Every structure is written in structure tokens, then in C-alpha cells.
Amino acid sequence: MKRSEPHILNPGCSVVILAAGKGKRMGVTCPKPLVPICGKPALQHLLDTLKQCDLDHIFIVHPREQANLFKQTLDEDTCHNVQWVEQAEAKGTGHAVQQALPFIKTEKVIVLLGDTPFVSKESIQQIKKSKQPLSLISCLTENPFGLGRIIRDEADNVVNIIEEKDLEPDQKAIKEVNTGIIAMHTSILTSYLHLVDNCNNNKEYYLTAILPILEKHQPGAIECMQTSPSWKVCGANTMAELAALERKHLLSVANQHLANGVRIKDPHRFDCLGDLSCGKNVVIDINVIIKGRVSIGNNCTIGAGCILDNVTLEDNVSLHPHSLLQKCHLARGASVGPFAYCRENTQVGEHAQVGCFVETKSTTIGKNSKAKHLSYLGNLEIGERCNIGAGVIHCNYDGQNKYTSIIKNDCFIGADSQIIGPVTIEESATIAAGATVTKRVPKDSLAISRPPQANILNWKKKLTQ
Ligand code: UD1
Ligand code: CA
């Protein structure tokens, strides 16, 4: 490879993330580091961890003309101080690092792989502190297939890394593998990276091929730190590996919550994809999914199959099975579900109840009010102690505009009535079952809009005559 001109370096540490590979083994059309795992792109996990690591610069090596795709897919927040480096053709990890080398201004550089999302802050800090010219992190694994094996000499020093396709038969049994986390003095890259060739079975310029070159010129310059558990530092090259990695991460998150005293019925069937905080005495049944920021107060129970996406539950809330809640706030003692759908901006008041097959959106349900069956409650302000009967619909949309209606305290809305927004139903009003409410209902009154019932006697007989 071409040699990069040496340039003046400042103290400090940069990171180069390699994300320009073809991802052939995964069989996806987008770059592999952008494939979502546990709710966000693999690369996003890495960037979120790096935010906590005090680094000078972050470079992302991306495939030709794909910087915009990366910027659109990743969090704007984490991207604004990333420097983008193009690798026009994926010729190997060494070639990818070489593209970034002319832009590196710090004395130290850490190379990370975009397809290893769960590298920990501790691993990065550990390798950042190392003083050796080259440090790498290895791990022991029962299934080393596909990974670069660590080759040690008689004195146990690491002298090489050999990739799967280049292994001699007797080397295949080596269980110590390269995690891909490598830190170097930048001067090592300037001095030796151009000496790396592509004489291997993949015809790629491997970054790992710099090890024997360095060992030849500066014996003893390589330091190897072992870490565990191995799954944390392992990448995912195929969909099967991605699925296995995802399960391992989710299980470890579930175990952390268990350790904090949350009663998770089955940690193998709990997907926490977001930031969850839980009070005391919280019980979470199977197949619950957490997304975004979720805060659960004391003494709450979450039924099987519930999905909570950016939700706050105060104390003593019960979520019954298979309810989906997005951007909602449930006050103390509230109860929702089973099979409820609380959409954005739903506020359920203290001890209020939202029952089965009820959909809510931009709606406030006051203290001790109930809507227990089969309703659509969008753009409504419901006061306290109201009863919303089965099948009540707030008709909030005329095809062009959305309208808000108000139901004041102590109202009784009979089953199967339609409230055509915008209207106000004043305090203590009663809406008769099946009514179509189109205008203001005064306080304490009954609104009824059904034709009187007529009973036609002997109807059956007349029909058969
Ligand atoms: C790599 C390591 C291997 C290690 C394993 C750990 C090399 C040669 N091999 O193997 O020792 O055990 O990771 O997971 O370093 N990439 C580019 N440009 C390229 C090629 C790859 O940016 O030209 C990026 C990929 O997008 C990927 C990362 O580098 O994110 C690693 O490449 P990949 O092909 O997955 O390497 P592995 O075979 O997994
Ligand atoms: Ca990989």
C-alpha cells in the first residue's frame, strides 16, 4: 500500500471505526454496521459508548458515497463531531485504516470495528491507557470459527493474528481470538502500515498483518489484554450471529434489572431496548418490550406481551396483558388493558381505568374515570369520575382537521354513542346509549338522540300470512 507522509501529532487519542466492508455474509443491502440490533444500528451502540470515553476525534470509514446514508441513519447528536472518511473500495481492514491515517492528528489511535456493537466503555478505557506501541484485546471462545486466531511464541508473547481462511490445520483449534479492538501509537501506522500486503487467501490488506511486521522491527512492542465475556466483544457477520448476539445482550440487560430487584418472570423473554428505571416491587411478566425512556414507579405490574415506548408509570400502576403504550403518562393507581393502545400524549389520571380494545391519543383521562371497553378516545379532555361506556367513539376528524372535545367531571357517556368533535359536555351530564352528540350538552342534563322505540305487534305472524 502507499505510504502516508508522517505529520505532526498532538497528545491525545482518536478512534477510527471501520464501517466500509461489503457485509456479503449478512446478505443485506445497507452497510452491516447500520443493521439494527437491540433497537438501533450496531454502529450507534458503539458511538453511544464512545460518548462516555473522552476521545479527541472519531473517524468513521464508510463505503463510497454513503456518508449521507450513515448521517441519516445515525443519531444527529452523536454524528456532529464525527469525521467521515471514504474507502472507495473495500480492500481490507488495513486499507480502511490507511484511508483515515492522513487525518489523524493525535499520538494515539484506537481502531474499532463497526460490526461489534457491545464493546464496553471499560475495554476502551483500558486500551486507551496502555503505553505499549500496539495493544490489542483478545478473548477466549469455545467457537473461534471465522475469527482471527492469536498466535503466541514460546515465551507466550503475541506475534501474529491469522485469519480463518489462512490457518494451518493445527491452528484451527486455537481458542484465543482477536476482538478487533486495537490501539496503536499513530507513528506505528505511519511507519509500517504501507508494508502490509494482500498475500492471503482473501486478497485483502489486513490490519492484523501489521503485527508480524512490527514484531520484526520492534520485538516486544505488542501487548495483548484478554477480556470476557467473549460475546461482548464479538461482532456479527451473519444474520444468525446477529440474532444470537442480540439475545445475549438482552439477557445481560435483563439480568442487571433482576440484580436490582426487579421481578422479571423470565429474563430470556424480556427485551429492554431502551433506558429503563424501576422502583421497588415491580413485576414484569413474559414477552414485555421496553423502548426509549421508560420509568416505572413502585409496586407496578406489567402484564405479558406489553410494549412500553417512552412511558412514565407512577406508583401502583397495573398494565394488563398485550397493551401498547407510546409517549404516555399514567398516574398513581391507574390501570390499562388488556389489549389497550395508548398512543402519544395520553395522560391517564390517578386510579383511572382504560380497558380492553380502547385506543387513546392526545387524550387526558381524569382521576377515577373509566373507559373499560372498545372505545376510540382521540383528542379528548375527560374530567374526573366519568364513565365512558362500551363502544364510545370520539369522532375527532372530518377528513381535514382534528377537533378536541371536552367531557367535564362526573359525566356518564352511554354505550355506543358518538361524540362529534368539537363539543363540550358539561358537568354531570348523561349521554343516553347510542346517542350522536353534535352540540353542547348542558350541566346535569340528559342528551338522547334516538327515535322512540316502536313495537309492532304480531309482526312475525303478519310476515308468514
Ligand atoms: C475481523 C478481524 C479478525 C477479528 C474479527 C473480530 C481483520 C483482518 N480481521 O474479521 O481478526 O477476529 O474482526 O470480529 O481485521 N471493513 C472496512 N473495510 C474493509 C473491510 C472491512 O471498513 O475493506 C470493516 C467492516 O465493515 C467491519 C469491520 O471492518 O465493520 C471488520 O471487517 P470484517 O470483514 O467483518 O472482519 P472479520 O472477518 O469479522
Ligand atoms: Ca466482522
Short mmCIF file of C-alpha atoms and ligand atoms in Angstrom, two decimals:
data_model
loop_
_atom_site.label_atom_id
_atom_site.label_comp_id
_atom_site.label_asym_id
_atom_site.label_seq_id
_atom_site.Cartn_x
_atom_site.Cartn_y
_atom_site.Cartn_z
CA MET A 1 0.00 0.00 0.00
CA LYS A 2 1.04 3.63 -0.44
CA ARG A 3 2.94 5.21 2.42
CA SER A 4 1.26 8.10 4.28
CA GLU A 5 3.51 11.08 4.91
CA PRO A 6 4.41 11.44 8.60
CA HIS A 7 2.86 14.58 10.09
CA ILE A 8 2.95 16.44 13.39
CA LEU A 9 0.91 14.73 16.09
CA ASN A 10 -0.61 16.14 19.26
CA PRO A 11 -1.03 14.34 22.55
CA GLY A 12 -4.42 12.65 22.76
CA CYS A 13 -6.34 9.73 21.38
CA SER A 14 -8.59 9.29 18.35
CA VAL A 15 -10.82 6.43 17.31
CA VAL A 16 -11.20 5.03 13.83
CA ILE A 17 -14.31 2.92 13.31
CA LEU A 18 -14.21 0.65 10.29
CA ALA A 19 -17.61 0.50 8.65
CA ALA A 20 -16.89 0.21 4.95
CA GLY A 21 -16.97 -3.56 4.48
CA LYS A 22 -19.27 -5.20 1.95
CA GLY A 23 -21.26 -7.19 4.50
CA LYS A 24 -21.61 -10.04 1.99
CA ARG A 25 -22.06 -12.67 4.70
CA MET A 26 -25.02 -10.82 6.22
CA GLY A 27 -26.85 -10.58 2.92
CA VAL A 28 -28.21 -7.06 3.48
CA THR A 29 -28.27 -4.13 1.09
CA CYS A 30 -27.22 -1.50 3.64
CA PRO A 31 -23.74 -1.47 5.24
CA LYS A 32 -23.55 -4.07 8.02
CA PRO A 33 -22.82 -1.55 10.82
CA LEU A 34 -26.16 0.14 10.06
CA VAL A 35 -28.20 -3.03 10.57
CA PRO A 36 -30.31 -2.56 13.73
CA ILE A 37 -29.63 -4.68 16.78
CA CYS A 38 -31.48 -4.20 20.08
CA GLY A 39 -33.42 -1.28 18.66
CA LYS A 40 -30.68 0.77 16.99
CA PRO A 41 -27.92 0.41 14.38
CA ALA A 42 -24.91 -1.60 15.56
CA LEU A 43 -22.70 1.43 14.96
CA GLN A 44 -24.98 3.64 17.08
CA HIS A 45 -24.35 1.43 20.13
CA LEU A 46 -20.64 1.94 19.64
CA LEU A 47 -20.99 5.72 19.23
CA ASP A 48 -23.13 5.94 22.37
CA THR A 49 -20.41 4.14 24.33
CA LEU A 50 -17.68 6.35 22.87
CA LYS A 51 -19.54 9.45 24.11
CA GLN A 52 -18.53 8.41 27.60
CA CYS A 53 -14.85 7.80 26.79
CA ASP A 54 -13.31 11.27 26.39
CA LEU A 55 -11.72 10.91 22.95
CA ASP A 56 -10.32 13.67 20.78
CA HIS A 57 -11.65 12.68 17.37
CA ILE A 58 -13.87 9.98 15.95
CA PHE A 59 -13.41 8.90 12.34
CA ILE A 60 -15.85 6.63 10.59
CA VAL A 61 -14.60 4.89 7.48
CA HIS A 62 -17.64 4.38 5.25
CA PRO A 63 -18.20 2.87 1.80
CA ARG A 64 -18.02 5.05 -1.31
CA GLU A 65 -20.65 7.82 -1.45
CA GLN A 66 -22.51 6.54 1.60
CA ALA A 67 -21.72 9.24 4.14
CA ASN A 68 -25.25 10.62 3.80
CA LEU A 69 -26.87 7.27 4.43
CA PHE A 70 -24.81 6.98 7.64
CA LYS A 71 -25.73 10.52 8.71
CA GLN A 72 -29.44 9.88 8.07
CA THR A 73 -29.46 6.57 9.92
CA LEU A 74 -27.42 7.54 12.97
CA ASP A 75 -28.39 9.97 15.74
CA GLU A 76 -27.68 13.54 14.67
CA ASP A 77 -26.38 14.22 18.15
CA THR A 78 -23.67 11.62 18.04
CA CYS A 79 -22.68 12.47 14.47
CA HIS A 80 -21.97 16.16 14.68
CA ASN A 81 -18.32 15.74 15.69
CA VAL A 82 -17.64 12.63 13.61
CA GLN A 83 -15.20 12.97 10.74
CA TRP A 84 -16.18 10.97 7.68
CA VAL A 85 -13.58 9.12 5.66
CA GLU A 86 -14.41 7.31 2.43
CA GLN A 87 -12.92 3.96 1.47
CA ALA A 88 -13.68 3.81 -2.23
CA GLU A 89 -13.27 0.05 -2.42
CA ALA A 90 -13.32 -2.46 0.45
CA LYS A 91 -9.81 -3.87 0.19
CA GLY A 92 -9.47 -4.93 3.81
CA THR A 93 -9.27 -3.54 7.34
CA GLY A 94 -5.65 -2.36 6.89
CA HIS A 95 -6.60 -0.50 3.73
CA ALA A 96 -9.59 1.04 5.57
CA VAL A 97 -7.34 2.37 8.36
CA GLN A 98 -4.96 3.75 5.75
CA GLN A 99 -7.73 5.99 4.38
CA ALA A 100 -8.08 7.67 7.78
CA LEU A 101 -4.37 7.88 8.59
CA PRO A 102 -3.60 11.23 6.87
CA PHE A 103 -6.33 12.89 9.00
CA ILE A 104 -5.26 11.54 12.39
CA LYS A 105 -3.71 14.31 14.47
CA THR A 106 -3.26 12.54 17.81
CA GLU A 107 -0.34 10.44 19.01
CA LYS A 108 -2.59 7.52 19.77
CA VAL A 109 -5.35 5.84 17.82
CA ILE A 110 -7.83 3.11 18.69
CA VAL A 111 -9.30 1.05 15.86
CA LEU A 112 -12.77 -0.41 16.37
CA LEU A 113 -14.95 -2.49 14.07
CA GLY A 114 -18.38 -1.13 13.15
CA ASP A 115 -19.95 -4.59 13.47
CA THR A 116 -19.08 -5.11 17.16
CA PRO A 117 -21.75 -3.05 18.91
CA PHE A 118 -21.34 -4.06 22.55
CA VAL A 119 -17.70 -3.22 23.23
CA SER A 120 -17.74 -1.78 26.74
CA LYS A 121 -16.57 1.59 27.97
CA GLU A 122 -14.18 -0.29 30.30
CA SER A 123 -12.49 -2.09 27.38
CA ILE A 124 -11.97 1.17 25.54
CA GLN A 125 -10.63 2.93 28.61
CA GLN A 126 -8.31 0.04 29.39
CA ILE A 127 -6.76 0.03 25.94
CA LYS A 128 -6.61 3.83 25.84
CA LYS A 129 -4.41 3.82 28.95
CA SER A 130 -1.92 1.27 27.59
CA LYS A 131 1.58 2.65 26.95
CA GLN A 132 2.78 -0.06 24.53
CA PRO A 133 3.27 0.81 20.82
CA LEU A 134 0.47 -1.64 19.94
CA SER A 135 -2.13 -3.12 22.28
CA LEU A 136 -4.96 -5.39 21.36
CA ILE A 137 -7.80 -7.07 23.17
CA SER A 138 -8.28 -10.79 22.74
CA CYS A 139 -10.75 -13.22 24.25
CA LEU A 140 -11.19 -16.93 24.67
CA THR A 141 -14.12 -18.52 22.93
CA GLU A 142 -15.43 -22.04 22.53
CA ASN A 143 -16.40 -21.28 18.93
CA PRO A 144 -13.50 -19.42 17.29
CA PHE A 145 -14.65 -20.19 13.74
CA GLY A 146 -14.42 -17.17 11.43
CA LEU A 147 -12.28 -15.08 13.78
CA GLY A 148 -8.60 -14.14 13.67
CA ARG A 149 -6.59 -16.51 15.92
CA ILE A 150 -3.96 -15.08 18.26
CA ILE A 151 -0.54 -16.63 17.62
CA ARG A 152 1.89 -16.63 20.55
CA ASP A 153 5.59 -17.59 20.62
CA GLU A 154 7.26 -19.95 23.14
CA ALA A 155 7.55 -17.09 25.61
CA ASP A 156 3.77 -16.55 25.27
CA ASN A 157 4.16 -13.19 23.55
CA VAL A 158 1.64 -12.36 20.83
CA VAL A 159 3.43 -12.28 17.50
CA ASN A 160 0.69 -12.61 14.89
CA ILE A 161 -3.00 -12.88 14.14
CA ILE A 162 -4.06 -15.30 11.45
CA GLU A 163 -7.46 -15.09 9.79
CA GLU A 164 -9.68 -18.17 9.42
CA LYS A 165 -9.01 -18.79 5.73
CA ASP A 166 -5.23 -18.65 6.23
CA LEU A 167 -5.00 -21.00 9.21
CA GLU A 168 -2.89 -24.13 9.15
CA PRO A 169 -4.98 -27.15 10.22
CA ASP A 170 -3.30 -27.32 13.64
CA GLN A 171 -4.01 -23.61 14.27
CA LYS A 172 -7.77 -24.04 13.86
CA ALA A 173 -8.07 -25.32 17.43
CA ILE A 174 -6.70 -22.08 18.91
CA LYS A 175 -9.42 -20.59 21.06
CA GLU A 176 -7.88 -17.19 21.71
CA VAL A 177 -9.21 -14.74 19.11
CA ASN A 178 -8.77 -11.16 18.07
CA THR A 179 -11.68 -8.93 19.12
CA GLY A 180 -10.66 -6.28 16.59
CA ILE A 181 -10.07 -3.67 19.30
CA ILE A 182 -6.54 -2.47 18.63
CA ALA A 183 -4.77 0.65 19.90
CA MET A 184 -1.53 1.96 18.43
CA HIS A 185 0.86 4.81 18.51
CA THR A 186 -0.05 6.60 15.29
CA SER A 187 3.64 6.53 14.34
CA ILE A 188 3.43 2.72 14.12
CA LEU A 189 0.84 3.06 11.39
CA THR A 190 2.89 5.69 9.54
CA SER A 191 5.99 3.52 9.75
CA TYR A 192 4.60 0.07 8.96
CA LEU A 193 1.07 0.07 7.53
CA HIS A 194 2.32 0.57 3.96
CA LEU A 195 4.32 -2.66 4.31
CA VAL A 196 1.14 -4.71 4.72
CA ASP A 197 0.41 -6.73 1.58
CA ASN A 198 -2.59 -8.71 0.40
CA CYS A 199 -0.88 -12.06 0.03
CA ASN A 200 -3.56 -14.08 1.78
CA ASN A 201 -6.48 -16.23 0.73
CA ASN A 202 -8.90 -13.29 0.73
CA LYS A 203 -6.53 -11.00 -1.19
CA GLU A 204 -7.22 -8.26 1.39
CA TYR A 205 -4.94 -5.81 3.15
CA TYR A 206 -5.50 -6.95 6.73
CA LEU A 207 -4.80 -4.57 9.60
CA THR A 208 -3.81 -7.63 11.61
CA ALA A 209 -0.93 -8.23 9.18
CA ILE A 210 0.86 -5.30 10.78
CA LEU A 211 1.63 -7.46 13.84
CA PRO A 212 4.43 -9.65 12.41
CA ILE A 213 5.93 -6.58 10.70
CA LEU A 214 6.01 -4.68 13.99
CA GLU A 215 7.31 -7.71 15.87
CA LYS A 216 10.18 -7.97 13.37
CA HIS A 217 11.16 -4.29 13.67
CA GLN A 218 10.38 -3.73 17.35
CA PRO A 219 10.32 -7.06 19.21
CA GLY A 220 8.17 -6.95 22.36
CA ALA A 221 6.14 -3.95 21.17
CA ILE A 222 2.84 -5.85 21.21
CA GLU A 223 0.70 -6.08 24.29
CA CYS A 224 -2.37 -8.29 24.48
CA MET A 225 -5.12 -7.91 27.05
CA GLN A 226 -7.71 -10.63 27.48
CA THR A 227 -11.31 -9.82 28.21
CA SER A 228 -14.51 -11.69 28.95
CA PRO A 229 -17.31 -12.48 28.34
CA SER A 230 -16.44 -13.06 24.72
CA TRP A 231 -19.88 -12.19 23.29
CA LYS A 232 -19.44 -8.55 24.34
CA VAL A 233 -16.53 -8.04 22.01
CA CYS A 234 -17.67 -10.33 19.25
CA GLY A 235 -19.02 -9.00 16.02
CA ALA A 236 -21.86 -10.30 13.94
CA ASN A 237 -21.09 -11.26 10.35
CA THR A 238 -24.28 -13.18 9.56
CA MET A 239 -27.96 -12.82 10.47
CA ALA A 240 -27.67 -15.89 12.71
CA GLU A 241 -24.75 -14.31 14.60
CA LEU A 242 -26.68 -11.04 14.85
CA ALA A 243 -29.70 -12.81 16.37
CA ALA A 244 -27.50 -14.71 18.85
CA LEU A 245 -25.63 -11.54 19.83
CA GLU A 246 -28.90 -9.67 20.32
CA ARG A 247 -30.26 -12.37 22.66
CA LYS A 248 -27.05 -12.35 24.71
CA HIS A 249 -27.13 -8.59 25.13
CA LEU A 250 -30.82 -8.56 26.06
CA LEU A 251 -30.29 -11.33 28.58
CA SER A 252 -27.45 -9.43 30.20
CA VAL A 253 -29.64 -6.28 30.46
CA ALA A 254 -32.46 -8.37 31.98
CA ASN A 255 -30.03 -9.85 34.48
CA GLN A 256 -28.91 -6.37 35.54
CA HIS A 257 -32.53 -5.44 36.29
CA LEU A 258 -33.01 -8.70 38.17
CA ALA A 259 -29.92 -7.88 40.21
CA ASN A 260 -31.50 -4.52 41.03
CA GLY A 261 -34.54 -6.31 42.42
CA VAL A 262 -36.99 -6.18 39.52
CA ARG A 263 -39.08 -9.35 39.39
CA ILE A 264 -38.70 -10.33 35.74
CA LYS A 265 -40.63 -13.57 35.27
CA ASP A 266 -38.33 -14.87 32.52
CA PRO A 267 -35.15 -12.93 31.70
CA HIS A 268 -34.94 -14.81 28.37
CA ARG A 269 -38.24 -13.27 27.35
CA PHE A 270 -37.70 -9.63 28.29
CA ASP A 271 -36.47 -7.19 25.63
CA CYS A 272 -35.21 -3.98 27.13
CA LEU A 273 -34.17 -1.92 24.10
CA GLY A 274 -34.21 1.42 25.87
CA ASP A 275 -33.39 3.09 29.18
CA LEU A 276 -35.46 1.60 31.95
CA SER A 277 -35.65 2.76 35.54
CA CYS A 278 -37.75 0.80 38.04
CA GLY A 279 -38.91 1.45 41.56
CA LYS A 280 -39.37 -1.20 44.23
CA ASN A 281 -41.61 -4.24 43.94
CA VAL A 282 -42.06 -4.15 40.18
CA VAL A 283 -43.24 -7.34 38.47
CA ILE A 284 -42.71 -7.81 34.73
CA ASP A 285 -44.37 -10.77 33.03
CA ILE A 286 -43.06 -12.52 29.91
CA ASN A 287 -42.53 -11.00 26.44
CA VAL A 288 -42.50 -7.38 27.54
CA ILE A 289 -40.64 -4.89 25.30
CA ILE A 290 -39.19 -1.62 26.57
CA LYS A 291 -38.25 1.16 24.10
CA GLY A 292 -36.94 4.69 24.60
CA ARG A 293 -37.03 6.13 28.12
CA VAL A 294 -39.31 4.23 30.42
CA SER A 295 -39.76 4.98 34.10
CA ILE A 296 -41.75 2.59 36.28
CA GLY A 297 -42.68 3.55 39.84
CA ASN A 298 -43.07 1.34 42.93
CA ASN A 299 -45.50 -1.60 43.09
CA CYS A 300 -46.30 -1.70 39.38
CA THR A 301 -47.18 -4.83 37.43
CA ILE A 302 -46.61 -5.18 33.71
CA GLY A 303 -48.65 -7.92 32.05
CA ALA A 304 -47.43 -10.37 29.46
CA GLY A 305 -46.77 -9.02 25.98
CA CYS A 306 -46.95 -5.30 26.86
CA ILE A 307 -44.86 -2.81 24.86
CA LEU A 308 -43.81 0.41 26.61
CA ASP A 309 -42.28 3.06 24.41
CA ASN A 310 -41.28 6.29 26.19
CA VAL A 311 -43.69 5.89 29.06
CA THR A 312 -43.85 7.04 32.67
CA LEU A 313 -45.78 4.98 35.19
CA GLU A 314 -46.24 6.40 38.67
CA ASP A 315 -46.62 4.07 41.67
CA ASN A 316 -49.16 1.22 41.84
CA VAL A 317 -49.96 1.14 38.13
CA SER A 318 -51.23 -2.09 36.56
CA LEU A 319 -50.73 -2.82 32.90
CA HIS A 320 -52.75 -5.82 31.81
CA PRO A 321 -51.51 -8.15 29.06
CA HIS A 322 -50.86 -7.15 25.46
CA SER A 323 -51.17 -3.39 25.79
CA LEU A 324 -49.14 -0.99 23.66
CA LEU A 325 -48.26 2.39 25.19
CA GLN A 326 -46.37 5.14 23.40
CA LYS A 327 -45.41 8.53 24.88
CA CYS A 328 -47.88 8.24 27.76
CA HIS A 329 -48.05 9.16 31.41
CA LEU A 330 -50.05 7.01 33.83
CA ALA A 331 -50.67 8.47 37.28
CA ARG A 332 -50.73 6.59 40.59
CA GLY A 333 -53.02 3.58 40.72
CA ALA A 334 -54.06 3.77 37.06
CA SER A 335 -54.84 0.60 35.18
CA VAL A 336 -54.62 -0.08 31.44
CA GLY A 337 -55.51 -3.08 29.30
CA PRO A 338 -55.71 -5.90 28.45
CA PHE A 339 -55.32 -5.14 24.74
CA ALA A 340 -55.29 -1.36 25.09
CA TYR A 341 -53.49 1.01 22.72
CA CYS A 342 -52.46 4.26 24.39
CA ARG A 343 -50.85 6.45 21.78
CA GLU A 344 -48.84 9.65 22.05
CA ASN A 345 -49.85 12.25 24.63
CA THR A 346 -52.20 10.08 26.60
CA GLN A 347 -52.44 11.07 30.25
CA VAL A 348 -54.26 8.62 32.46
CA GLY A 349 -55.16 10.15 35.83
CA GLU A 350 -54.95 8.67 39.31
CA HIS A 351 -56.92 5.42 39.63
CA ALA A 352 -58.39 5.90 36.17
CA GLN A 353 -59.01 2.79 34.07
CA VAL A 354 -58.54 2.16 30.38
CA GLY A 355 -59.82 -1.26 29.45
CA CYS A 356 -59.73 -3.71 26.60
CA PHE A 357 -59.72 -2.62 22.96
CA VAL A 358 -59.62 1.04 23.91
CA GLU A 359 -57.46 3.33 21.78
CA THR A 360 -56.43 6.72 23.13
CA LYS A 361 -54.44 9.58 21.58
CA SER A 362 -53.78 13.14 22.75
CA THR A 363 -56.28 12.50 25.50
CA THR A 364 -56.46 13.22 29.20
CA ILE A 365 -58.49 10.90 31.34
CA GLY A 366 -59.20 12.43 34.75
CA LYS A 367 -58.85 10.88 38.17
CA ASN A 368 -61.15 7.88 38.83
CA SER A 369 -62.64 7.95 35.32
CA LYS A 370 -63.17 4.73 33.38
CA ALA A 371 -63.27 3.71 29.74
CA LYS A 372 -63.31 -0.01 30.01
CA HIS A 373 -64.34 -1.42 26.65
CA LEU A 374 -63.98 -0.90 22.89
CA SER A 375 -63.59 2.88 22.52
CA TYR A 376 -61.71 5.37 20.39
CA LEU A 377 -60.73 8.35 22.51
CA GLY A 378 -58.61 10.74 20.44
CA ASN A 379 -58.24 14.49 21.21
CA LEU A 380 -60.43 14.41 24.30
CA GLU A 381 -60.28 16.05 27.69
CA ILE A 382 -62.15 13.82 30.09
CA GLY A 383 -62.73 15.10 33.63
CA GLU A 384 -62.83 13.17 36.89
CA ARG A 385 -65.21 10.35 37.85
CA CYS A 386 -66.57 9.95 34.32
CA ASN A 387 -67.79 6.68 32.88
CA ILE A 388 -67.21 6.13 29.20
CA GLY A 389 -69.42 3.24 28.09
CA ALA A 390 -68.54 0.44 25.72
CA GLY A 391 -68.15 1.39 22.08
CA VAL A 392 -67.98 5.18 22.57
CA ILE A 393 -66.26 6.93 19.70
CA HIS A 394 -64.95 10.47 19.67
CA CYS A 395 -65.26 11.48 16.01
CA ASN A 396 -62.31 13.87 16.03
CA TYR A 397 -61.56 14.04 12.31
CA ASP A 398 -63.63 15.35 9.43
CA GLY A 399 -61.17 14.29 6.76
CA GLN A 400 -59.22 17.53 7.00
CA ASN A 401 -58.99 18.77 10.56
CA LYS A 402 -58.70 17.28 14.02
CA TYR A 403 -61.03 18.58 16.73
CA THR A 404 -60.85 18.38 20.51
CA SER A 405 -63.89 17.80 22.71
CA ILE A 406 -64.31 18.24 26.44
CA ILE A 407 -66.18 15.99 28.82
CA LYS A 408 -66.35 17.62 32.25
CA ASN A 409 -66.41 15.90 35.67
CA ASP A 410 -69.00 13.27 36.65
CA CYS A 411 -70.40 12.63 33.18
CA PHE A 412 -71.89 9.32 32.07
CA ILE A 413 -71.41 8.59 28.38
CA GLY A 414 -73.74 5.77 27.37
CA ALA A 415 -72.57 2.83 25.34
CA ASP A 416 -72.24 3.11 21.57
CA SER A 417 -72.55 6.88 21.45
CA GLN A 418 -70.62 9.05 19.04
CA ILE A 419 -69.34 12.44 20.09
CA ILE A 420 -68.83 14.58 17.00
CA GLY A 421 -65.99 16.95 17.85
CA PRO A 422 -65.63 19.71 18.78
CA VAL A 423 -68.24 19.73 21.54
CA THR A 424 -68.37 20.28 25.28
CA ILE A 425 -70.32 18.05 27.59
CA GLU A 426 -70.82 19.97 30.81
CA GLU A 427 -70.58 18.57 34.32
CA SER A 428 -72.74 15.68 35.46
CA ALA A 429 -74.39 15.29 32.05
CA THR A 430 -75.64 11.94 30.88
CA ILE A 431 -75.48 10.80 27.29
CA ALA A 432 -78.01 8.10 26.50
CA ALA A 433 -76.76 4.94 24.86
CA GLY A 434 -76.45 5.18 21.10
CA ALA A 435 -76.63 8.99 21.01
CA THR A 436 -74.94 11.10 18.37
CA VAL A 437 -73.78 14.21 20.17
CA THR A 438 -73.30 17.17 17.87
CA LYS A 439 -73.79 20.16 20.19
CA ARG A 440 -73.03 21.31 23.73
CA VAL A 441 -74.74 19.28 26.45
CA PRO A 442 -75.64 21.45 29.45
CA LYS A 443 -74.80 20.58 33.04
CA ASP A 444 -76.92 17.87 34.74
CA SER A 445 -78.92 17.18 31.56
CA LEU A 446 -79.61 14.06 29.53
CA ALA A 447 -78.77 14.05 25.84
CA ILE A 448 -80.69 11.49 23.86
CA SER A 449 -80.82 11.28 20.09
CA ARG A 450 -82.61 8.10 19.24
CA PRO A 451 -86.06 7.77 17.67
CA PRO A 452 -88.57 6.40 20.16
CA GLN A 453 -88.93 2.66 20.02
CA ALA A 454 -91.96 1.33 18.20
CA ASN A 455 -93.13 -2.21 18.88
CA ILE A 456 -95.15 -3.65 16.03
CA LEU A 457 -97.23 -6.41 17.49
CA ASN A 458 -97.68 -9.78 15.80
CA TRP A 459 -95.04 -8.86 13.23
CA LYS A 460 -93.86 -12.43 12.76
CA LYS A 461 -97.38 -13.67 12.11
CA LYS A 462 -98.11 -10.95 9.54
CA LEU A 463 -94.96 -11.86 7.68
CA THR A 464 -95.95 -15.50 7.26
CA GLN A 465 -99.60 -14.82 6.25
C1 UD1 B 1 -12.08 -9.03 11.82
C2 UD1 B 1 -10.60 -9.26 12.13
C3 UD1 B 1 -10.46 -10.54 12.92
C4 UD1 B 1 -11.27 -10.47 14.18
C5 UD1 B 1 -12.73 -10.10 13.87
C6 UD1 B 1 -13.47 -9.77 15.16
C7 UD1 B 1 -9.15 -8.35 10.35
C8 UD1 B 1 -8.42 -8.66 9.11
N1 UD1 B 1 -9.86 -9.36 10.89
O1 UD1 B 1 -12.51 -10.11 11.00
O2 UD1 B 1 -9.10 -10.77 13.25
O3 UD1 B 1 -11.25 -11.70 14.88
O4 UD1 B 1 -12.81 -8.95 13.03
O5 UD1 B 1 -14.82 -9.52 14.93
O6 UD1 B 1 -9.08 -7.25 10.83
N2 UD1 B 1 -14.19 -3.12 6.91
C9 UD1 B 1 -13.91 -1.95 6.25
N3 UD1 B 1 -13.22 -2.01 5.06
C10 UD1 B 1 -12.81 -3.17 4.54
C11 UD1 B 1 -13.08 -4.36 5.23
C12 UD1 B 1 -13.77 -4.30 6.42
O7 UD1 B 1 -14.26 -0.85 6.69
O8 UD1 B 1 -12.20 -3.12 3.47
C13 UD1 B 1 -14.96 -3.05 8.17
C14 UD1 B 1 -16.26 -3.84 8.10
O9 UD1 B 1 -17.35 -3.00 7.71
C15 UD1 B 1 -16.43 -4.34 9.52
C16 UD1 B 1 -15.02 -4.38 10.08
O10 UD1 B 1 -14.21 -3.64 9.19
O11 UD1 B 1 -17.24 -3.46 10.29
C17 UD1 B 1 -14.48 -5.79 10.19
O12 UD1 B 1 -14.49 -6.40 8.93
P1 UD1 B 1 -14.98 -7.90 8.72
O13 UD1 B 1 -14.87 -8.21 7.28
O14 UD1 B 1 -16.27 -8.11 9.39
O15 UD1 B 1 -13.82 -8.66 9.50
P2 UD1 B 1 -13.88 -10.09 10.16
O16 UD1 B 1 -13.77 -11.12 9.10
O17 UD1 B 1 -15.04 -10.19 11.07
CA CA B 2 -16.78 -8.90 11.48
#
